[in-house]
Amino acid sequence: MALNWTMLSPNRSPVPLPDEMTITTVDTGVDLLLMIPDSVPTGNDTAGGSGGTRKLKALGKMWLTDKRLIFTSDSSNASFDSLSVPLHSILSTKFEQPTFGSNYLSFEIKPSAEGGLNSGTRAEMRFKDRAMFEFVSLLEKTRERAIYMKRRSAEEEDGLPTYTSRAESSSVSLSMETPNDDPPGYNA
């Protein structure tokens, strides 16, 4: 997960990674709030230590691909320019439906090294012009698939060890003759 690291084309759309496929886009009205702890959480805490939390907010566009969730701000005076989150780095999600106010998606992000964020970073995403439930469902399905594919590729890389037979086991031979005994008789 990286803050302000997304490569953008001249029209401010993200440059796709190799073999990356866009699932959906939201072209306007995406409100993103990042809550970044100033220090790393300790013990059972979910937020940062005594340093407090830095809040960054921007309005812009969002892309969901088969590999990452990407946000770019519309304004040059926003508190951040872009956010790129690999789907496997979204640790947890929660679809919030408050009594008063609009629905929003809250999620926790696992930061990457030198990505500009700390452990315990949370985000809230709201849509101003469209319903959120359909997007949340699509994000969850795409995220599950990305996690599955990452685990599968890790298993393929690890692979199973090559087994060799021991020398003494190769000298044992089995005789597979047909038995001459008749089955026992049955009295009815």
Short mmCIF file of C-alpha atoms in Angstrom, two decimals:
data_model
loop_
_atom_site.label_atom_id
_atom_site.label_comp_id
_atom_site.label_asym_id
_atom_site.label_seq_id
_atom_site.Cartn_x
_atom_site.Cartn_y
_atom_site.Cartn_z
CA MET A 1 0.00 0.00 0.00
CA ALA A 2 1.49 3.29 -1.00
CA LEU A 3 0.52 6.90 -0.70
CA ASN A 4 1.26 9.08 -3.76
CA TRP A 5 3.08 6.29 -5.65
CA THR A 6 0.57 5.53 -8.40
CA MET A 7 1.89 6.12 -11.93
CA LEU A 8 -0.68 8.31 -13.69
CA SER A 9 -1.27 9.00 -17.36
CA PRO A 10 -1.76 12.61 -18.54
CA ASN A 11 -5.55 12.29 -18.01
CA ARG A 12 -4.86 11.22 -14.36
CA SER A 13 -5.90 7.59 -14.83
CA PRO A 14 -3.57 4.93 -13.39
CA VAL A 15 -1.06 3.19 -15.62
CA PRO A 16 -1.91 -0.54 -15.39
CA LEU A 17 0.56 -3.09 -14.09
CA PRO A 18 1.55 -5.99 -16.37
CA ASP A 19 -1.40 -8.39 -16.82
CA GLU A 20 -3.69 -6.13 -14.77
CA MET A 21 -7.38 -5.93 -15.71
CA THR A 22 -9.77 -3.14 -14.66
CA ILE A 23 -12.92 -4.50 -13.01
CA THR A 24 -14.82 -1.24 -12.42
CA THR A 25 -14.30 2.50 -12.10
CA VAL A 26 -16.10 5.28 -10.26
CA ASP A 27 -15.41 8.42 -12.28
CA THR A 28 -16.74 11.08 -9.89
CA GLY A 29 -17.73 11.66 -6.30
CA VAL A 30 -15.44 9.30 -4.36
CA ASP A 31 -14.69 10.75 -0.94
CA LEU A 32 -11.71 9.08 0.77
CA LEU A 33 -10.59 9.69 4.36
CA LEU A 34 -7.29 8.19 5.55
CA MET A 35 -6.54 7.92 9.26
CA ILE A 36 -2.81 7.33 9.71
CA PRO A 37 -1.47 6.75 13.23
CA ASP A 38 1.63 8.82 14.01
CA SER A 39 3.23 5.83 15.73
CA VAL A 40 2.91 2.09 15.41
CA PRO A 41 0.18 0.43 17.57
CA THR A 42 1.40 -1.56 20.57
CA GLY A 43 -0.13 -4.57 22.32
CA ASN A 44 -3.85 -5.00 21.65
CA ASP A 45 -4.31 -1.43 20.42
CA THR A 46 -5.72 -0.93 16.93
CA ALA A 47 -4.71 2.73 16.66
CA GLY A 48 -1.33 4.36 17.06
CA GLY A 49 0.46 5.13 20.28
CA SER A 50 0.55 8.45 22.10
CA GLY A 51 1.30 10.46 18.97
CA GLY A 52 -2.28 10.72 17.72
CA THR A 53 -3.70 10.25 14.24
CA ARG A 54 -3.15 12.23 11.07
CA LYS A 55 -6.27 12.54 8.86
CA LEU A 56 -6.02 13.06 5.11
CA LYS A 57 -9.12 13.66 3.00
CA ALA A 58 -9.63 13.95 -0.75
CA LEU A 59 -12.37 13.81 -3.37
CA GLY A 60 -11.64 12.01 -6.64
CA LYS A 61 -11.89 8.86 -8.75
CA MET A 62 -11.50 5.18 -7.93
CA TRP A 63 -10.44 2.12 -9.93
CA LEU A 64 -10.81 -1.50 -8.88
CA THR A 65 -8.57 -3.90 -10.77
CA ASP A 66 -7.91 -7.58 -10.29
CA LYS A 67 -4.73 -6.66 -8.34
CA ARG A 68 -5.35 -3.37 -6.50
CA LEU A 69 -7.68 -0.59 -5.42
CA ILE A 70 -6.56 2.79 -6.75
CA PHE A 71 -7.71 6.29 -5.80
CA THR A 72 -6.65 9.56 -7.44
CA SER A 73 -7.69 13.00 -6.19
CA ASP A 74 -9.37 15.53 -8.49
CA SER A 75 -7.78 18.60 -6.96
CA SER A 76 -4.15 19.62 -6.80
CA ASN A 77 -4.73 21.16 -3.34
CA ALA A 78 -5.99 17.87 -1.80
CA SER A 79 -4.10 16.49 1.20
CA PHE A 80 -2.82 13.58 -0.93
CA ASP A 81 -2.59 12.84 -4.65
CA SER A 82 -3.12 9.08 -4.97
CA LEU A 83 -3.47 5.85 -3.05
CA SER A 84 -2.65 2.39 -4.36
CA VAL A 85 -3.64 -0.63 -2.25
CA PRO A 86 -2.89 -4.19 -3.41
CA LEU A 87 -6.04 -6.20 -2.70
CA HIS A 88 -4.19 -8.66 -0.47
CA SER A 89 -3.09 -5.69 1.68
CA ILE A 90 -6.68 -4.88 2.67
CA LEU A 91 -6.74 -6.58 6.06
CA SER A 92 -10.41 -6.13 6.92
CA THR A 93 -13.48 -4.39 5.54
CA LYS A 94 -16.73 -3.23 7.08
CA PHE A 95 -19.76 -1.87 5.26
CA GLU A 96 -21.21 0.83 7.55
CA GLN A 97 -24.86 1.91 7.33
CA PRO A 98 -25.32 4.75 9.83
CA THR A 99 -28.81 5.88 10.88
CA PHE A 100 -28.04 9.43 9.80
CA GLY A 101 -25.59 9.95 6.95
CA SER A 102 -24.50 8.06 3.90
CA ASN A 103 -23.29 4.46 3.76
CA TYR A 104 -19.54 4.01 3.63
CA LEU A 105 -16.86 1.35 3.43
CA SER A 106 -14.32 1.23 6.25
CA PHE A 107 -11.17 -0.83 5.76
CA GLU A 108 -7.81 -1.45 7.41
CA ILE A 109 -4.68 -1.36 5.28
CA LYS A 110 -1.40 -3.21 5.67
CA PRO A 111 1.26 -0.63 4.72
CA SER A 112 4.21 -1.45 2.51
CA ALA A 113 7.76 -0.50 3.40
CA GLU A 114 8.49 3.16 2.58
CA GLY A 115 4.87 3.55 1.37
CA GLY A 116 4.11 6.59 3.50
CA LEU A 117 1.73 4.87 5.95
CA ASN A 118 1.98 3.16 9.34
CA SER A 119 0.47 -0.01 10.78
CA GLY A 120 -3.05 0.64 11.97
CA THR A 121 -3.95 2.84 8.99
CA ARG A 122 -7.68 2.89 8.31
CA ALA A 123 -9.65 4.34 5.42
CA GLU A 124 -13.27 5.36 4.89
CA MET A 125 -14.67 5.55 1.36
CA ARG A 126 -17.98 7.19 0.47
CA PHE A 127 -19.70 7.60 -2.89
CA LYS A 128 -21.55 10.85 -3.46
CA ASP A 129 -23.34 9.94 -6.71
CA ARG A 130 -24.12 6.22 -6.51
CA ALA A 131 -25.02 3.35 -4.24
CA MET A 132 -22.17 1.63 -2.41
CA PHE A 133 -23.53 -1.89 -1.74
CA GLU A 134 -22.88 -3.22 -5.28
CA PHE A 135 -19.30 -1.94 -5.19
CA VAL A 136 -18.62 -3.47 -1.75
CA SER A 137 -19.84 -6.86 -3.00
CA LEU A 138 -17.62 -6.61 -6.09
CA LEU A 139 -14.61 -5.54 -4.00
CA GLU A 140 -15.04 -8.47 -1.60
CA LYS A 141 -15.26 -11.02 -4.44
CA THR A 142 -12.25 -9.54 -6.23
CA ARG A 143 -10.27 -9.36 -2.98
CA GLU A 144 -11.03 -13.01 -2.13
CA ARG A 145 -9.85 -14.06 -5.60
CA ALA A 146 -6.64 -12.00 -5.30
CA ILE A 147 -5.85 -13.54 -1.90
CA TYR A 148 -6.55 -17.03 -3.27
CA MET A 149 -4.27 -16.44 -6.27
CA LYS A 150 -1.48 -15.05 -4.05
CA ARG A 151 -1.66 -18.10 -1.76
CA ARG A 152 -1.73 -20.45 -4.73
CA SER A 153 1.34 -18.84 -6.32
CA ALA A 154 3.15 -19.00 -2.96
CA GLU A 155 2.34 -22.72 -2.69
CA GLU A 156 3.54 -23.33 -6.23
CA GLU A 157 6.80 -21.52 -5.49
CA ASP A 158 7.35 -23.56 -2.34
CA GLY A 159 6.31 -26.81 -4.01
CA LEU A 160 6.72 -30.20 -2.44
CA PRO A 161 10.16 -31.57 -1.68
CA THR A 162 11.54 -34.27 -3.96
CA TYR A 163 11.46 -37.63 -2.23
CA THR A 164 13.99 -40.37 -2.90
CA SER A 165 13.69 -43.98 -1.88
CA ARG A 166 16.09 -45.42 0.61
CA ALA A 167 18.54 -48.09 -0.63
CA GLU A 168 17.26 -50.83 1.67
CA SER A 169 13.67 -50.33 0.59
CA SER A 170 14.60 -51.03 -3.02
CA SER A 171 15.87 -54.51 -2.09
CA VAL A 172 12.51 -55.63 -0.66
CA SER A 173 10.30 -57.39 -3.17
CA LEU A 174 6.73 -58.39 -2.82
CA SER A 175 5.25 -61.57 -4.23
CA MET A 176 1.77 -60.95 -5.53
CA GLU A 177 0.57 -64.52 -6.15
CA THR A 178 -3.07 -65.47 -6.29
CA PRO A 179 -4.08 -67.22 -3.03
CA ASN A 180 -5.05 -70.88 -3.36
CA ASP A 181 -7.43 -70.90 -0.41
CA ASP A 182 -11.14 -71.00 -1.11
CA PRO A 183 -13.31 -68.62 0.82
CA PRO A 184 -15.02 -70.10 3.88
CA GLY A 185 -18.33 -71.85 3.36
CA TYR A 186 -21.55 -70.43 4.63
CA ASN A 187 -24.37 -72.43 6.20
CA ALA A 188 -27.76 -70.97 5.55
#
